[in-house]
Short mmCIF file of C-alpha atoms in Angstrom, two decimals:
data_model
loop_
_atom_site.label_atom_id
_atom_site.label_comp_id
_atom_site.label_asym_id
_atom_site.label_seq_id
_atom_site.Cartn_x
_atom_site.Cartn_y
_atom_site.Cartn_z
CA ASP A 15 17.16 -4.85 17.21
CA ALA A 16 18.05 -7.57 14.73
CA THR A 17 16.01 -10.12 16.68
CA MET A 18 12.95 -7.89 16.69
CA PHE A 19 13.18 -7.18 12.96
CA SER A 20 13.64 -10.86 12.12
CA LEU A 21 10.57 -11.77 14.19
CA LEU A 22 8.68 -8.92 12.51
CA ALA A 23 9.60 -10.35 9.10
CA PHE A 24 8.15 -13.76 10.04
CA PHE A 25 5.02 -12.11 11.44
CA ILE A 26 4.54 -10.09 8.24
CA ALA A 27 5.03 -13.21 6.11
CA SER A 28 2.49 -15.14 8.19
CA ALA A 29 -0.04 -12.30 8.12
CA SER A 30 0.33 -11.79 4.38
CA TYR A 31 -0.18 -15.52 3.78
CA ARG A 32 -3.40 -15.45 5.80
CA ALA A 33 -4.61 -12.23 4.16
CA PHE A 34 -3.75 -13.09 0.56
CA ARG A 35 -5.22 -16.54 0.14
CA ALA A 36 -5.74 -16.79 -3.59
CA ARG A 37 -9.34 -17.98 -3.67
CA THR A 38 -10.64 -15.57 -6.30
CA LEU A 39 -9.18 -13.87 -9.36
CA GLU A 40 -8.99 -10.52 -7.57
CA ALA A 41 -7.13 -12.03 -4.62
CA THR A 42 -4.71 -13.72 -7.01
CA LEU A 43 -4.03 -10.45 -8.83
CA LEU A 44 -3.47 -8.70 -5.51
CA LEU A 45 -1.09 -11.46 -4.40
CA VAL A 46 0.92 -11.29 -7.63
CA ALA A 47 1.15 -7.49 -7.46
CA ALA A 48 2.26 -7.65 -3.82
CA LEU A 49 4.94 -10.22 -4.63
CA ILE A 50 6.24 -8.13 -7.54
CA VAL A 51 6.37 -4.99 -5.39
CA MET A 52 8.15 -6.84 -2.55
CA ILE A 53 10.71 -8.37 -4.92
CA GLY A 54 11.19 -5.04 -6.71
CA ASN A 55 11.76 -3.17 -3.44
CA ALA A 56 14.54 -5.47 -2.28
CA PRO A 57 17.90 -4.93 -3.99
CA ILE A 58 18.46 -8.68 -3.94
CA GLY A 59 15.35 -9.10 -6.12
CA ASP A 60 16.97 -7.47 -9.15
CA PHE A 61 20.21 -9.38 -8.51
CA ILE A 62 18.43 -12.74 -8.40
CA TRP A 63 16.29 -11.87 -11.44
CA ASN A 64 19.34 -10.85 -13.50
CA LYS A 65 21.14 -14.10 -12.57
CA ILE A 66 18.18 -16.39 -13.35
CA MET A 67 16.77 -14.60 -16.39
CA PRO A 68 19.29 -13.02 -18.77
CA PHE A 69 16.62 -10.84 -20.40
CA GLY A 70 14.83 -7.87 -18.85
CA ASP A 71 17.55 -5.99 -16.99
CA ASN A 72 16.13 -4.92 -13.57
CA LEU A 73 12.63 -5.98 -14.61
CA PRO A 74 11.17 -6.40 -11.07
CA SER A 75 12.02 -2.83 -10.06
CA THR A 76 10.68 -1.49 -13.38
CA VAL A 77 7.39 -3.38 -12.99
CA ARG A 78 7.16 -2.30 -9.33
CA GLN A 79 7.57 1.33 -10.36
CA TRP A 80 4.84 0.95 -13.00
CA ILE A 81 2.45 -0.68 -10.49
CA LEU A 82 3.04 2.09 -7.95
CA GLU A 83 2.68 4.88 -10.53
CA ASN A 84 -0.28 3.75 -12.64
CA PRO A 85 -2.88 1.43 -11.03
CA ASN A 86 -2.09 2.69 -7.53
CA LEU A 87 -2.54 6.32 -8.59
CA SER A 88 -6.33 6.03 -8.85
CA SER A 89 -6.65 4.75 -5.29
CA ARG A 90 -4.37 7.53 -3.99
CA ARG A 91 -6.50 10.11 -5.79
CA GLY A 92 -9.67 8.61 -4.31
CA VAL A 93 -8.28 8.77 -0.77
CA ILE A 94 -7.11 12.37 -1.26
CA LEU A 95 -10.53 13.34 -2.66
CA GLY A 96 -12.34 11.72 0.29
CA VAL A 97 -10.09 13.40 2.85
CA SER A 98 -10.51 16.76 1.11
CA LEU A 99 -14.30 16.50 1.11
CA GLY A 100 -14.27 15.51 4.79
CA ILE A 101 -12.10 18.50 5.70
CA ILE A 102 -14.34 20.87 3.73
CA SER A 103 -17.55 19.53 5.28
CA GLN A 104 -16.11 19.62 8.81
CA SER A 105 -14.83 23.17 8.26
CA ILE A 106 -18.27 24.32 7.10
CA ARG A 107 -19.89 22.71 10.16
CA ILE A 108 -17.45 24.49 12.46
CA ILE A 109 -17.85 27.86 10.71
CA LEU A 110 -21.66 27.66 10.83
CA GLY A 111 -21.61 26.64 14.50
CA ILE A 112 -23.21 23.24 13.95
CA GLU A 113 -20.19 21.40 15.39
CA ARG A 114 -19.14 22.61 18.82
CA SER A 115 -17.23 19.66 20.19
CA TYR A 116 -13.91 21.22 19.17
CA LEU A 117 -14.53 23.94 21.79
CA GLY A 118 -15.16 21.41 24.53
CA GLY A 119 -18.95 21.77 24.45
CA GLY A 120 -21.05 18.63 24.63
CA ASP A 121 -23.19 17.63 21.68
#
């Protein structure tokens, strides 16, 4: 298991490098936010931060929590709204008999 997880870590690092090339301002902001969240999630991140910087006790985990609670909240709400509207529209189609594929009928 340890071998698989270590290979997975290298694969994730390689994929994130290819995905987050900082060519534009938006990509740079996304890269910085991803790095802060990754450092804040790992317990070693706070330990290293507290040893290097004497100020800001547990700052990476605090910033990670703020990123996940505030800017990320709008995207979560958008996804939930889209899924809700899709469920409502599909339910109306099924109730009105427009959609019959759930019963095994063709088109």
